[in-house]
Amino acid sequence: MSCCRKPTTTSRVRCKRIIAVRKITPFAQPTCRHHYHQNMERAATNAAKAIIDEEIAENLNIKQLFSALKTFRIADLGCSVGPNTFIAVHNIIAAVEHKYRSEGLDSSIPEFQVFFSDQTSNDFNTLFTTLPLDRRYFVAGVPGSFHGRLFPEASLHFVYSAYALQFLSKLPKEVVEKSSPAWNKGKIHYSNAPNEVVEAYSAQFAKDIQTFLYARSQELVSGGLLALIMPSIPNGTLLSQSFLGIPVELMGSTLMDMAKMGLVSEAKVDSFNLPTYLTSPQELEGLVERNGCFSIMKLCLVDSSMKHNAQSLTMHVRAGVEGMVGEHFGTEIIDELFNRYCAKLEEYSFIFDSDYQKGNQLFVILKRK
């Protein structure tokens, strides 16, 4: 099916609050900070359940599309190693089963097949050895990048991706080229960076979203649903003025402090950039409309109900970036870096005020035309 070109009319529905954190990447062995990180994500998954339930009930037309369906196929893109992906999948299946029963189709409830997908470096062995014994679905692992096709045409009915799309497929090459106007000297991200750096990150994110949406438009059946959860910033807000941007900027300043003390190489700092981008609702809406293959059923910015302090945020950030930092700078600096980082966060304690943490998570439901 070819993609529609005409922008869609969007409808915004007020969302309930979601707790959101990024997935753990399999860089390091589990520690207390990684378990803390997992517990945060589990709370987020549970909080998202009500919204998933509502959207499946309202927007999954099983009588028209799936009444004779034998197998309902679900994909979790960016699944990591569990166990939170299993909770998300359980919630989706329960909502679909409830939808069938509510429409008097108890005898027509299909079997379920779930595809757990992540990068080839993901620890699929751990994922499979921890599968729930009482699961009501068949399982397959699909290694590969979700920025390209992963599944046959029109083979999926529901796609879920949480806290993964903020990671770029690659770092914009301009930000590490000394001859480029976008060379990001002395910084590790685009927060509070020159416009050229911001534009390089934004352009890469736009390319990634377009390839992601195009691939999903080929893989989803008409009427299938795509659920996305990602960290975000409010419309018209600079990343450097947001709760999600300031901690990243402070990480960069901590590394520069260590460079000035001779603890790390300044050249190493100049060549290190985090490959993440935080979009706004308006920016993402425009990218979806440009793709033209999906109707926006829900697109809303919500508050995080997880409240941080310097120690908890340090654990959260460390769980997310420790692998990248260790690979680039060496693992011997890790403990000192994050001790200094925590102290710097305490100096900026105003970011932990409740008003400062509002509206930093984006929840999106798209329906394949």
Coordinates of C-alpha atoms in Angstrom, one line a residue:
M1 CA 0.0 0.0 0.0
S2 CA 1.4 3.4 -1.0
C3 CA 1.7 6.2 1.6
C4 CA -0.8 9.1 1.6
R5 CA 0.8 12.5 1.1
K6 CA -2.0 14.7 2.5
P7 CA -1.3 15.9 6.1
T8 CA -3.8 14.4 8.5
T9 CA -6.0 16.2 10.9
T10 CA -4.9 15.5 14.5
S11 CA -6.9 15.0 17.5
R12 CA -5.4 15.6 20.9
V13 CA -6.7 13.9 24.0
R14 CA -5.7 14.8 27.5
C15 CA -3.5 12.0 28.9
K16 CA -3.0 10.6 32.3
R17 CA 0.4 11.1 33.9
I18 CA 3.1 8.7 32.8
I19 CA 6.4 7.9 34.5
A20 CA 9.1 7.6 31.9
V21 CA 12.7 6.6 31.8
R22 CA 15.0 5.3 29.1
K23 CA 15.7 1.6 28.7
I24 CA 18.8 0.0 30.1
T25 CA 21.4 -0.7 27.4
P26 CA 23.4 -3.9 27.9
F27 CA 26.7 -2.1 28.5
A28 CA 27.4 -3.3 32.1
Q29 CA 26.7 -6.0 34.5
P30 CA 23.6 -5.4 36.7
T31 CA 24.2 -3.2 39.8
C32 CA 22.0 -1.5 42.3
R33 CA 21.7 1.5 40.0
H34 CA 20.6 -0.6 37.1
H35 CA 18.0 -2.3 39.3
Y36 CA 16.8 1.2 40.3
H37 CA 16.7 2.1 36.7
Q38 CA 14.6 -1.0 35.9
N39 CA 12.2 -0.2 38.7
M40 CA 11.6 3.2 37.3
E41 CA 10.9 1.9 33.9
R42 CA 8.5 -0.7 35.3
A43 CA 6.6 2.1 37.0
A44 CA 6.4 3.8 33.6
T45 CA 5.2 0.7 31.9
N46 CA 2.5 0.2 34.5
A47 CA 1.4 3.8 34.3
A48 CA 1.1 3.6 30.5
K49 CA -1.2 0.7 30.7
A50 CA -4.4 2.8 31.1
I51 CA -3.6 4.8 28.0
I52 CA -2.8 1.6 26.0
D53 CA -6.1 0.1 27.1
E54 CA -8.0 3.2 26.1
E55 CA -6.5 3.5 22.7
I56 CA -7.0 -0.2 21.8
A57 CA -10.6 0.0 23.0
E58 CA -11.3 3.1 20.9
N59 CA -9.1 2.7 17.8
L60 CA -8.6 -1.0 17.1
N61 CA -11.4 -1.9 14.8
I62 CA -11.4 -5.7 15.1
K63 CA -14.8 -6.3 13.5
Q64 CA -13.8 -4.6 10.3
L65 CA -10.2 -5.6 10.2
F66 CA -9.4 -8.6 12.4
S67 CA -12.6 -10.5 13.1
A68 CA -11.4 -13.6 11.1
L69 CA -7.8 -13.2 12.2
K70 CA -6.0 -16.3 13.4
T71 CA -2.8 -14.7 14.7
F72 CA -2.4 -11.2 16.1
R73 CA 1.2 -10.0 15.8
I74 CA 2.9 -7.6 18.1
A75 CA 6.4 -6.1 17.9
D76 CA 8.3 -4.3 20.7
L77 CA 11.1 -2.3 19.0
G78 CA 14.0 -1.5 21.4
C79 CA 13.0 -4.3 23.8
S80 CA 16.3 -4.4 25.7
V81 CA 16.6 -7.4 28.0
G82 CA 13.4 -7.4 30.1
P83 CA 11.6 -7.8 32.3
N84 CA 9.7 -4.6 31.5
T85 CA 9.2 -5.6 27.9
F86 CA 7.2 -8.6 29.1
I87 CA 5.0 -6.4 31.2
A88 CA 4.3 -4.1 28.3
V89 CA 3.4 -7.1 26.0
H90 CA 1.2 -8.6 28.6
N91 CA -0.7 -5.3 28.9
I92 CA -1.2 -5.0 25.2
I93 CA -2.4 -8.6 24.8
A94 CA -4.8 -8.2 27.8
A95 CA -6.3 -5.1 26.2
V96 CA -6.8 -6.8 22.8
E97 CA -8.5 -9.8 24.4
H98 CA -10.7 -7.4 26.4
K99 CA -11.6 -5.7 23.1
Y100 CA -12.7 -9.0 21.5
R101 CA -14.8 -9.9 24.6
S102 CA -16.4 -6.5 24.8
E103 CA -17.6 -6.9 21.2
G104 CA -19.0 -10.5 21.8
L105 CA -16.1 -12.2 19.9
D106 CA -14.9 -14.4 22.7
S107 CA -14.7 -17.4 20.4
S108 CA -12.7 -15.4 17.8
I109 CA -9.8 -14.3 20.1
P110 CA -6.7 -15.1 18.0
E111 CA -3.4 -16.5 19.1
F112 CA -0.7 -14.0 19.7
Q113 CA 2.9 -13.9 18.3
V114 CA 5.3 -11.4 19.8
F115 CA 8.5 -10.2 18.2
F116 CA 11.1 -8.8 20.5
S117 CA 13.5 -6.6 18.5
D118 CA 16.6 -4.7 19.3
Q119 CA 20.1 -4.0 18.1
T120 CA 22.3 -7.1 17.3
S121 CA 24.4 -6.3 20.4
N122 CA 21.4 -6.8 22.6
D123 CA 21.6 -9.7 25.1
F124 CA 18.8 -11.9 23.6
N125 CA 20.1 -14.9 25.6
T126 CA 19.1 -13.1 28.8
L127 CA 15.8 -12.0 27.3
F128 CA 14.8 -15.5 26.3
T129 CA 16.0 -17.2 29.5
T130 CA 13.8 -14.9 31.5
L131 CA 10.6 -15.2 29.4
P132 CA 7.5 -15.6 31.6
L133 CA 6.6 -19.3 32.0
D134 CA 2.9 -18.5 31.9
R135 CA 3.0 -16.4 28.8
R136 CA 0.1 -16.6 26.4
Y137 CA 2.0 -15.9 23.2
F138 CA 4.6 -17.3 20.8
V139 CA 8.0 -15.6 20.8
A140 CA 10.6 -14.7 18.2
G141 CA 13.6 -12.4 18.4
V142 CA 14.4 -10.0 15.6
P143 CA 17.9 -8.4 15.8
G144 CA 18.4 -5.3 13.8
S145 CA 17.9 -1.5 13.6
F146 CA 14.3 -0.2 13.6
H147 CA 15.5 2.5 11.2
G148 CA 14.9 0.0 8.4
R149 CA 12.6 -2.8 7.5
L150 CA 12.5 -5.7 10.0
F151 CA 9.3 -7.5 9.0
P152 CA 7.4 -8.6 5.9
E153 CA 4.8 -6.3 4.4
A154 CA 1.5 -5.9 6.3
S155 CA 2.5 -8.6 8.8
L156 CA 2.1 -6.6 12.1
H157 CA -1.0 -5.4 14.0
F158 CA 0.5 -3.5 16.9
V159 CA 3.9 -2.0 17.2
Y160 CA 5.2 -0.6 20.5
S161 CA 8.4 1.4 21.2
A162 CA 9.2 3.0 24.5
Y163 CA 12.2 5.3 25.3
A164 CA 14.1 4.3 22.2
L165 CA 13.4 6.8 19.5
Q166 CA 15.4 9.5 21.2
F167 CA 18.6 7.7 20.2
L168 CA 19.9 8.7 16.8
S169 CA 20.8 6.0 14.3
K170 CA 24.2 7.8 14.1
L171 CA 25.9 10.9 15.4
P172 CA 25.8 13.8 12.9
K173 CA 29.3 13.8 11.4
E174 CA 29.5 17.6 11.4
V175 CA 29.6 17.9 15.1
V176 CA 33.0 16.1 15.4
E177 CA 34.7 17.7 12.3
K178 CA 37.0 20.5 13.3
S179 CA 36.5 22.2 9.9
S180 CA 32.7 22.2 10.3
P181 CA 30.7 25.2 11.5
A182 CA 28.8 22.6 13.6
W183 CA 32.0 21.4 15.4
N184 CA 30.7 21.0 19.0
K185 CA 34.0 21.9 20.8
G186 CA 33.8 21.7 24.6
K187 CA 30.3 20.2 24.7
I188 CA 28.9 16.7 24.6
H189 CA 25.4 17.5 23.3
Y190 CA 23.4 20.1 21.4
S191 CA 21.9 21.6 24.6
N192 CA 23.0 25.3 24.7
A193 CA 25.2 24.7 21.7
P194 CA 25.5 26.9 18.5
N195 CA 22.6 26.8 16.1
E196 CA 24.7 24.8 13.6
V197 CA 25.0 22.0 16.1
V198 CA 21.3 22.1 17.0
E199 CA 20.4 22.0 13.3
A200 CA 22.7 19.0 12.6
Y201 CA 21.0 17.0 15.4
S202 CA 17.6 18.0 14.3
A203 CA 18.2 17.1 10.7
Q204 CA 19.5 13.6 11.7
F205 CA 16.5 13.1 14.0
A206 CA 14.1 14.0 11.1
K207 CA 15.9 11.5 8.8
D208 CA 15.6 8.8 11.4
I209 CA 11.9 9.4 12.1
Q210 CA 11.1 9.3 8.4
T211 CA 12.9 6.0 7.8
F212 CA 11.3 4.6 11.0
L213 CA 7.8 5.6 9.9
Y214 CA 8.3 4.5 6.4
A215 CA 9.4 1.0 7.5
R216 CA 6.5 0.7 10.0
S217 CA 4.1 1.8 7.3
Q218 CA 5.2 -1.1 5.2
E219 CA 5.0 -3.6 8.1
L220 CA 1.7 -2.6 9.7
V221 CA -1.6 -3.7 8.3
S222 CA -4.1 -1.0 7.4
G223 CA -5.7 0.0 10.7
G224 CA -2.8 -1.3 12.8
L225 CA -1.6 0.8 15.7
L226 CA 1.8 2.2 16.5
A227 CA 2.4 3.3 20.1
L228 CA 5.4 5.5 20.9
I229 CA 6.7 6.8 24.3
M230 CA 9.7 9.1 24.4
P231 CA 11.2 11.9 26.5
S232 CA 10.3 15.3 25.1
I233 CA 10.3 19.1 25.6
P234 CA 7.4 21.5 25.4
N235 CA 6.7 23.5 22.3
G236 CA 8.8 26.6 22.2
T237 CA 11.2 25.5 24.9
L238 CA 14.9 25.3 24.5
L239 CA 16.5 22.1 25.6
S240 CA 18.9 24.1 27.7
Q241 CA 15.9 25.4 29.7
S242 CA 14.3 22.1 30.3
F243 CA 14.7 19.5 33.1
L244 CA 15.9 16.9 30.5
G245 CA 18.5 19.3 29.0
I246 CA 20.2 20.8 32.0
P247 CA 21.5 17.4 33.4
V248 CA 23.1 16.6 30.0
E249 CA 24.8 20.0 29.9
L250 CA 26.1 19.5 33.5
M251 CA 27.6 16.2 32.4
G252 CA 29.5 18.0 29.7
S253 CA 30.7 20.7 32.1
T254 CA 31.8 18.0 34.6
L255 CA 34.0 16.4 31.9
M256 CA 35.5 19.8 31.0
D257 CA 36.3 20.4 34.6
M258 CA 38.1 17.1 34.7
A259 CA 39.9 18.0 31.4
K260 CA 41.2 21.2 33.0
M261 CA 42.5 19.2 35.9
G262 CA 44.3 16.9 33.5
L263 CA 42.1 13.9 34.5
V264 CA 40.8 13.4 30.9
S265 CA 42.0 14.7 27.6
E266 CA 40.2 17.8 26.3
A267 CA 40.5 16.4 22.8
K268 CA 38.5 13.4 24.0
V269 CA 35.8 15.6 25.3
D270 CA 35.7 17.5 22.0
S271 CA 35.2 14.3 20.1
F272 CA 32.5 12.9 22.5
N273 CA 28.8 13.7 21.7
L274 CA 25.7 11.9 23.0
P275 CA 23.6 10.5 20.1
T276 CA 20.3 11.6 21.6
Y277 CA 17.6 14.1 20.5
L278 CA 14.6 15.3 22.4
T279 CA 11.8 16.4 20.1
S280 CA 8.8 18.5 20.8
P281 CA 5.1 17.6 20.1
Q282 CA 4.9 20.2 17.3
E283 CA 8.1 18.9 15.6
L284 CA 7.1 15.2 15.8
E285 CA 3.6 16.0 14.6
G286 CA 5.1 17.8 11.5
L287 CA 7.3 14.8 10.8
V288 CA 4.3 12.3 11.0
E289 CA 2.2 14.5 8.7
R290 CA 5.1 14.7 6.3
N291 CA 5.3 10.9 6.1
G292 CA 1.6 10.8 5.4
C293 CA 1.0 7.1 6.1
F294 CA -0.5 7.5 9.6
S295 CA -3.4 9.2 11.3
I296 CA -2.5 10.8 14.7
M297 CA -5.0 9.4 17.2
K298 CA -3.3 10.8 20.2
L299 CA -0.3 13.1 20.7
C300 CA 0.2 14.6 24.1
L301 CA 2.8 15.9 26.4
V302 CA 2.5 14.7 29.9
D303 CA 4.2 15.1 33.3
S304 CA 6.5 12.5 34.8
S305 CA 5.3 11.4 38.2
M306 CA 8.8 10.3 39.1
K307 CA 10.5 12.9 41.2
H308 CA 14.3 13.0 41.3
N309 CA 17.0 14.3 43.5
A310 CA 20.7 14.6 42.8
Q311 CA 21.5 11.0 43.8
S312 CA 18.6 9.3 42.0
L313 CA 19.2 11.3 38.8
T314 CA 22.9 10.4 38.9
M315 CA 22.0 6.7 39.1
H316 CA 19.5 7.2 36.2
V317 CA 22.0 9.0 34.0
R318 CA 24.9 6.6 34.9
A319 CA 22.8 3.6 33.9
G320 CA 22.1 5.1 30.6
V321 CA 25.5 6.5 29.5
E322 CA 28.1 4.6 31.5
G323 CA 28.8 2.2 28.6
M324 CA 29.3 5.0 26.1
V325 CA 31.5 7.1 28.5
G326 CA 33.6 4.1 29.5
E327 CA 34.2 3.1 25.9
H328 CA 35.3 6.6 24.9
F329 CA 37.2 7.8 27.9
G330 CA 38.1 4.5 29.7
T331 CA 36.4 2.8 32.6
E332 CA 38.9 4.1 35.1
I333 CA 37.2 7.6 35.2
I334 CA 33.7 6.4 35.7
D335 CA 33.4 6.6 39.5
E336 CA 35.1 9.9 39.8
L337 CA 33.1 11.4 37.0
F338 CA 29.7 10.5 38.5
N339 CA 30.8 11.5 42.0
R340 CA 31.6 15.0 40.6
Y341 CA 28.5 15.0 38.5
C342 CA 26.3 14.3 41.5
A343 CA 27.9 17.1 43.4
K344 CA 27.3 19.5 40.5
L345 CA 23.6 18.4 40.3
E346 CA 23.3 19.3 44.0
E347 CA 24.5 22.8 43.1
Y348 CA 21.7 23.1 40.6
S349 CA 19.0 21.7 42.9
F350 CA 16.4 24.1 41.5
I351 CA 15.8 21.7 38.6
F352 CA 14.2 19.2 41.0
D353 CA 11.4 21.6 41.8
S354 CA 8.1 20.1 40.7
D355 CA 7.2 22.8 38.3
Y356 CA 10.5 22.3 36.5
Q357 CA 9.8 18.7 35.8
K358 CA 6.4 19.2 34.1
G359 CA 5.6 18.1 30.5
N360 CA 8.7 16.1 29.6
Q361 CA 7.2 12.9 28.2
L362 CA 5.5 12.4 24.9
F363 CA 2.9 9.7 24.3
V364 CA 1.8 9.1 20.7
I365 CA -0.7 6.7 19.1
L366 CA -0.6 6.4 15.3
K367 CA -3.0 4.4 13.1
R368 CA -1.9 3.1 9.8
K369 CA -4.1 4.5 7.0

